[in-house]
Short mmCIF file of C-alpha atoms in Angstrom, two decimals:
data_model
loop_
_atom_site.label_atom_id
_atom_site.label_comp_id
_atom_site.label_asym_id
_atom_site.label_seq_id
_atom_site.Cartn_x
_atom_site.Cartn_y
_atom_site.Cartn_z
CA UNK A 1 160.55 -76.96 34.91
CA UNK A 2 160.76 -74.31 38.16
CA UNK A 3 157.68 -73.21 40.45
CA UNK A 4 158.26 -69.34 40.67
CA UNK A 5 156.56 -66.53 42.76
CA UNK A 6 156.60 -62.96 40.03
CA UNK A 7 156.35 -60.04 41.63
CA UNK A 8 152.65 -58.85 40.51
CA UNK A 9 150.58 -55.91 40.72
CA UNK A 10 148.26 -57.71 43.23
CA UNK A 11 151.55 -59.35 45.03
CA UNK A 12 152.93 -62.92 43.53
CA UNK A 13 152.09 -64.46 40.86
CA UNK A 14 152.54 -68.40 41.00
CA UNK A 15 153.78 -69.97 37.37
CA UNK A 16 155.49 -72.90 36.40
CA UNK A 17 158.92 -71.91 33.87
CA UNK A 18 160.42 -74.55 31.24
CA UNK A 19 163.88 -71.94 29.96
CA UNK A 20 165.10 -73.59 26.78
CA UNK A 21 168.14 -71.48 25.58
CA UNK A 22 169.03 -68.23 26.11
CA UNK A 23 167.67 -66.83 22.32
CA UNK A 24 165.42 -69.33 21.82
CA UNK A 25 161.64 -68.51 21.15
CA UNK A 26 159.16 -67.39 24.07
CA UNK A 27 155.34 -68.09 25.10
CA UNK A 28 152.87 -67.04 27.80
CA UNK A 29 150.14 -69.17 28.31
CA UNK A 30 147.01 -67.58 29.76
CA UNK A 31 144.48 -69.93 31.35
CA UNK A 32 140.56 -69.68 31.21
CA UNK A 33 138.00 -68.50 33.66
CA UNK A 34 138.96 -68.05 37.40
CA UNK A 35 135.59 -67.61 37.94
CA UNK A 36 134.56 -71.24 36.32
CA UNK A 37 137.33 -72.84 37.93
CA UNK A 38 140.20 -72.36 35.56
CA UNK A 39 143.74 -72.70 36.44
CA UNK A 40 147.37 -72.97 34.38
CA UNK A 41 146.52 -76.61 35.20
CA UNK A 42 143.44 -76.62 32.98
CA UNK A 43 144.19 -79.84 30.45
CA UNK A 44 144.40 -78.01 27.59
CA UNK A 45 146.97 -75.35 28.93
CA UNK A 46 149.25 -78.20 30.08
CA UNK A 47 148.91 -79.72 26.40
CA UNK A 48 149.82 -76.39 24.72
CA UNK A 49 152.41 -76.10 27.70
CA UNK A 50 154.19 -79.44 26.70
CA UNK A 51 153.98 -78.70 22.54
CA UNK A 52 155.78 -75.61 23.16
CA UNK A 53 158.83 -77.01 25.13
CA UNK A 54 158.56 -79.68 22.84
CA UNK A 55 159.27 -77.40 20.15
CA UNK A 56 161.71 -75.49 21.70
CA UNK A 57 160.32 -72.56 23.67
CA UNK A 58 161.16 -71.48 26.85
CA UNK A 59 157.94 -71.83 28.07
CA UNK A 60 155.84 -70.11 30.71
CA UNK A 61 152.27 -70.66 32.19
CA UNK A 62 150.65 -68.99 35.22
CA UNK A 63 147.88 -68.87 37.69
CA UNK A 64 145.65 -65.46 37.26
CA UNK A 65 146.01 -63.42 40.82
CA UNK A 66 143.24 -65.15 42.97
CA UNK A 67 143.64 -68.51 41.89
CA UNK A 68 145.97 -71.13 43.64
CA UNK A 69 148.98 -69.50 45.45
CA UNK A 70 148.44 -65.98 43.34
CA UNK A 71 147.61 -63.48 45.46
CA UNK A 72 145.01 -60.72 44.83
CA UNK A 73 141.05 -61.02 43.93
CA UNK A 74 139.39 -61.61 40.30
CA UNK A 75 139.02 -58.57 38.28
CA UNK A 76 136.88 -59.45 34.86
CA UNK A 77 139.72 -58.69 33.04
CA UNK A 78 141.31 -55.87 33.83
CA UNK A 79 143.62 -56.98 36.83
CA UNK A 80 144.12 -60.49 34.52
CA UNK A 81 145.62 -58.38 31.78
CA UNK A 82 147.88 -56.45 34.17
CA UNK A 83 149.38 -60.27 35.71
CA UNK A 84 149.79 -61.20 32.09
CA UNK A 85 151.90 -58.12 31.02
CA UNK A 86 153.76 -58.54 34.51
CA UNK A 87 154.39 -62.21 33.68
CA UNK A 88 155.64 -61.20 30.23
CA UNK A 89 158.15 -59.04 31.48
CA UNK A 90 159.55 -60.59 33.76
CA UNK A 91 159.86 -63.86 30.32
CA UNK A 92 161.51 -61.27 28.64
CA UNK A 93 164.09 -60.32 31.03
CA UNK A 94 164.95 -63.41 31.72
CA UNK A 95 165.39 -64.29 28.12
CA UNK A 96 166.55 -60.73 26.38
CA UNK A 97 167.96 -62.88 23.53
CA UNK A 98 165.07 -63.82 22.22
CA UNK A 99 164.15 -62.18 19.09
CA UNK A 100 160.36 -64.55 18.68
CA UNK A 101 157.58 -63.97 20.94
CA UNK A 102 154.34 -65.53 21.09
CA UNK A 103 151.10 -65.50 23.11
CA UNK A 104 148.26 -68.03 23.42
CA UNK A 105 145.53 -68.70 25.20
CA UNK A 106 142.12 -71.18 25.97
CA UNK A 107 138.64 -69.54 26.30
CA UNK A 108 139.02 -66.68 29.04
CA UNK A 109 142.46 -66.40 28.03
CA UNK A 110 142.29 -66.43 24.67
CA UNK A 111 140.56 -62.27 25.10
CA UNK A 112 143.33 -61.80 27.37
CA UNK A 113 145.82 -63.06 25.05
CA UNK A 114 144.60 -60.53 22.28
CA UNK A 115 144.57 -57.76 24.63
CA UNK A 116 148.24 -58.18 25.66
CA UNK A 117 148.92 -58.58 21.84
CA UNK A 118 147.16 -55.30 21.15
CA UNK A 119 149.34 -53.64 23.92
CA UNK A 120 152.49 -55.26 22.74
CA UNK A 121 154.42 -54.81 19.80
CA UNK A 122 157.11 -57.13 20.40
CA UNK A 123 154.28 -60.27 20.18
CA UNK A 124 155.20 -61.92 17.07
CA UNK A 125 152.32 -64.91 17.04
CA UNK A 126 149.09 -65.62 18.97
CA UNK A 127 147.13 -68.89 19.67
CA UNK A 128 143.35 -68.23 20.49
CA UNK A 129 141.96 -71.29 21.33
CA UNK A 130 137.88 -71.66 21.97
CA UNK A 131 137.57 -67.42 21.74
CA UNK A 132 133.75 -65.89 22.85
CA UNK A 133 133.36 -63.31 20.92
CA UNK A 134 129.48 -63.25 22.09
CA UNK A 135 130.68 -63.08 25.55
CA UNK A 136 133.81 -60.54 25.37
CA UNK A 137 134.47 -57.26 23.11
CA UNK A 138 136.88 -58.51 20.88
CA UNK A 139 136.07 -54.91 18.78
CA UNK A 140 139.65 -53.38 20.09
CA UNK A 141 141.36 -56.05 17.22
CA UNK A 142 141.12 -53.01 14.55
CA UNK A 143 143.09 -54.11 12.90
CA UNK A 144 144.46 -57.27 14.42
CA UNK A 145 148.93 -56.46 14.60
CA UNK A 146 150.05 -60.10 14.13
CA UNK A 147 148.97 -63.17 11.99
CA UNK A 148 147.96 -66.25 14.42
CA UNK A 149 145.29 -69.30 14.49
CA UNK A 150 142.25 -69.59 16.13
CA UNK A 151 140.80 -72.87 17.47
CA UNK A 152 137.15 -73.44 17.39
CA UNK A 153 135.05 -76.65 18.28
CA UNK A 154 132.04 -76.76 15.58
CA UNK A 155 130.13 -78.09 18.43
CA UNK A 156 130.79 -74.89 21.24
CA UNK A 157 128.10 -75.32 23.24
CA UNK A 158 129.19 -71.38 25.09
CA UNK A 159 129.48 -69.62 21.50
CA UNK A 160 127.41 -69.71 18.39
CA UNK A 161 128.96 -70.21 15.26
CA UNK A 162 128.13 -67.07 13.86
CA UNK A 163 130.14 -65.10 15.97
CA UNK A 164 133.20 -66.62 14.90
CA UNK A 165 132.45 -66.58 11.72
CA UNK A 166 132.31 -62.78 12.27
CA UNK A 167 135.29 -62.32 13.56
CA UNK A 168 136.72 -64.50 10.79
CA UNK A 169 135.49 -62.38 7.91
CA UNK A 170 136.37 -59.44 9.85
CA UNK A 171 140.16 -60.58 10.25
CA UNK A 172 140.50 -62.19 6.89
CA UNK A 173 139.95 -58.63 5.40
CA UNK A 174 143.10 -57.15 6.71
CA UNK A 175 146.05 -57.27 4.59
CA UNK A 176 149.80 -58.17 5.92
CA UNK A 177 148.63 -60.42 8.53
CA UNK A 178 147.26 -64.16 8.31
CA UNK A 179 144.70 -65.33 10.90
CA UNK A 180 143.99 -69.21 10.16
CA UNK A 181 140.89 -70.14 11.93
CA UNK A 182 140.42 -74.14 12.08
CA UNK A 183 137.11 -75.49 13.16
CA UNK A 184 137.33 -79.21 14.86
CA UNK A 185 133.82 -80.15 14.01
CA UNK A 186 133.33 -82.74 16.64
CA UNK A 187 135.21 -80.54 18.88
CA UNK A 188 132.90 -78.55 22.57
CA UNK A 189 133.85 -75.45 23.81
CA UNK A 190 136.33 -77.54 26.43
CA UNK A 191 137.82 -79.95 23.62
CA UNK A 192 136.74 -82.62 26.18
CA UNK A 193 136.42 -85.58 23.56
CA UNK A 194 138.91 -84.30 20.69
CA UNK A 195 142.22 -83.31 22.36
CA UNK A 196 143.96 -85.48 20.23
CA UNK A 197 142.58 -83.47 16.87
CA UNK A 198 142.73 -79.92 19.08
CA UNK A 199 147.01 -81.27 19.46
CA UNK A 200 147.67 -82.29 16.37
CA UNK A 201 145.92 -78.85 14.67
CA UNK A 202 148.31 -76.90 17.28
CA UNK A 203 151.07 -78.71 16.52
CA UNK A 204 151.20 -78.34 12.97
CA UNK A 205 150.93 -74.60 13.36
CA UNK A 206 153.40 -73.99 15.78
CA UNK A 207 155.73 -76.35 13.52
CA UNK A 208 154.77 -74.12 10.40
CA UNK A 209 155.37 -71.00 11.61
CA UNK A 210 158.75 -71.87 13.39
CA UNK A 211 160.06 -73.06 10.66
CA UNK A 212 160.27 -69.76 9.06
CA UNK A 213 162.58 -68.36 11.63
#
C-alpha cells in the first residue's frame, strides 16, 4: 500500500493505492458523507478495500476534497464526482493494461459511484452498498449501463424499504444487465452489528463475477 497526493480539481487528493499487476482488475472506492463525518477510513470502505486486494485488484480508495489532507471545500455532489473521475484517471493510467474496471461505494458514495458509472463507459461492475434513493436522485440510471449488486440492511434506519424496492423493480426491468440486490435483514444503514454477513455477501459477488473473466 502507498499514501499518494492526485492532482485534483480542488488541488490534491489524498488516497491510499494497493497496485496488484500491471493488467490485473481495477476499483475506486468512494466513501460516504463528508458532511456526517465520512472518510476512506470509514470501516466498511477499509473492509471492501481489503476484499478487493484480496482478490486481486489493484486497489484504490480516497478522501473526498475537504476531508483529511484533500484539499478543497464540500460540494453536495458535484465537486465529489469531479475527485472521483480525477481519481479514476489517474487508476487508469497507471494501470492501462487493465481490461476490468469496477466502481463501488457505501451510502454517500454509493450515488457517486452510479454517477461516475453513468459518465463512464469503460466501468465494467458497480458495488452500491446502503444506497438512499429517498435522499438522492438516483432517476439519471435510465437505463442503468452495467450489471452490479446492491447492499441493503432490512433494518436502514436513513431509508425506507420502499424506496429500494423501487429502484429494484425499476432495474430488474432492463434487459442485458443484472442488478442483484441482497437485503441483510438484521443489517442498519451503517452495517454496525452485521459486517461479518455485509463481507461475506461482498465477497461472494466479487468472487462470482471475477471468475468469468
Amino acid at each position: 500500500m502507498v499514501d499518494l497526493l492526485i492532482p485534483g480539481p480542488e488541488g490534491k487528493i489524498e488516497a491510499k493505492y494497493s497496485h496488484n499487476n500491471n493488467d490485473s482488475p481495477i476499483v475506486i472506492l468512494l466513501h460516504p458523507d463528508p458532511s456526517r463525518g465520512g472518510t476512506m477510513h470509514t470501516k466498511i470502505i477499509f473492509k471492501l478495500y481489503k476484499l478487493f486486494i484480496k482478490a486481486g485488484f489493484s486497489t484504490i480508495r480516497f478522501n473526498f476534497r475537504g476531508v483529511g489532507k484533500s484539499e478543497g471545500m464540500f460540494d453536495d455532489g458535484e465537486g465529489e464526482l469531479s475527485d472521483a473521475a480525477c481519481v479514476l484517471d489517474w487508476l487508469q493510467q497507471y494501470n492501462t493494461n487493465s481490461k476490468i474496471c469496477w466502481v463501488a461505494g457505501f451510502s454517500f458514495g454509493a450515488w457517486i459511484a452510479m454517477q461516475l458509472l453513468m459518465r463512464r463507459p469503460e466501468i465494467n461492475r458497480f458495488i452500491a452498498i446502503s444506497p438512499q434513493p429517498n435522499v438522492y436522485d438516483f432517476s439519471f440510471l435510465s437505463p442503468c449501463p452495467s450489471s452490479g449488486l446492491m447492499v441493503y440492511g432490512k433494518k436502514d434506519e436513513l431509508v425506507p424499504f420502499e424506496f429500494i424496492k423501487d429502484l429494484d423493480n425499476k432495474l430488474s426491468s432492463q434487459k442485458g444487465i443484472k442488478v442483484d440486490f441482497e437485503t441483510l435483514p438484521e443489517a442498519n444503514h451503517f452495517f454496525s452489528k452485521s459486517e461479518s454477513e455485509l463481507v461475506k455477501c461482498l465477497n461472494k459477488y466479487i468472487k462470482k463475477e471475477t471468475a468469468l473473466y
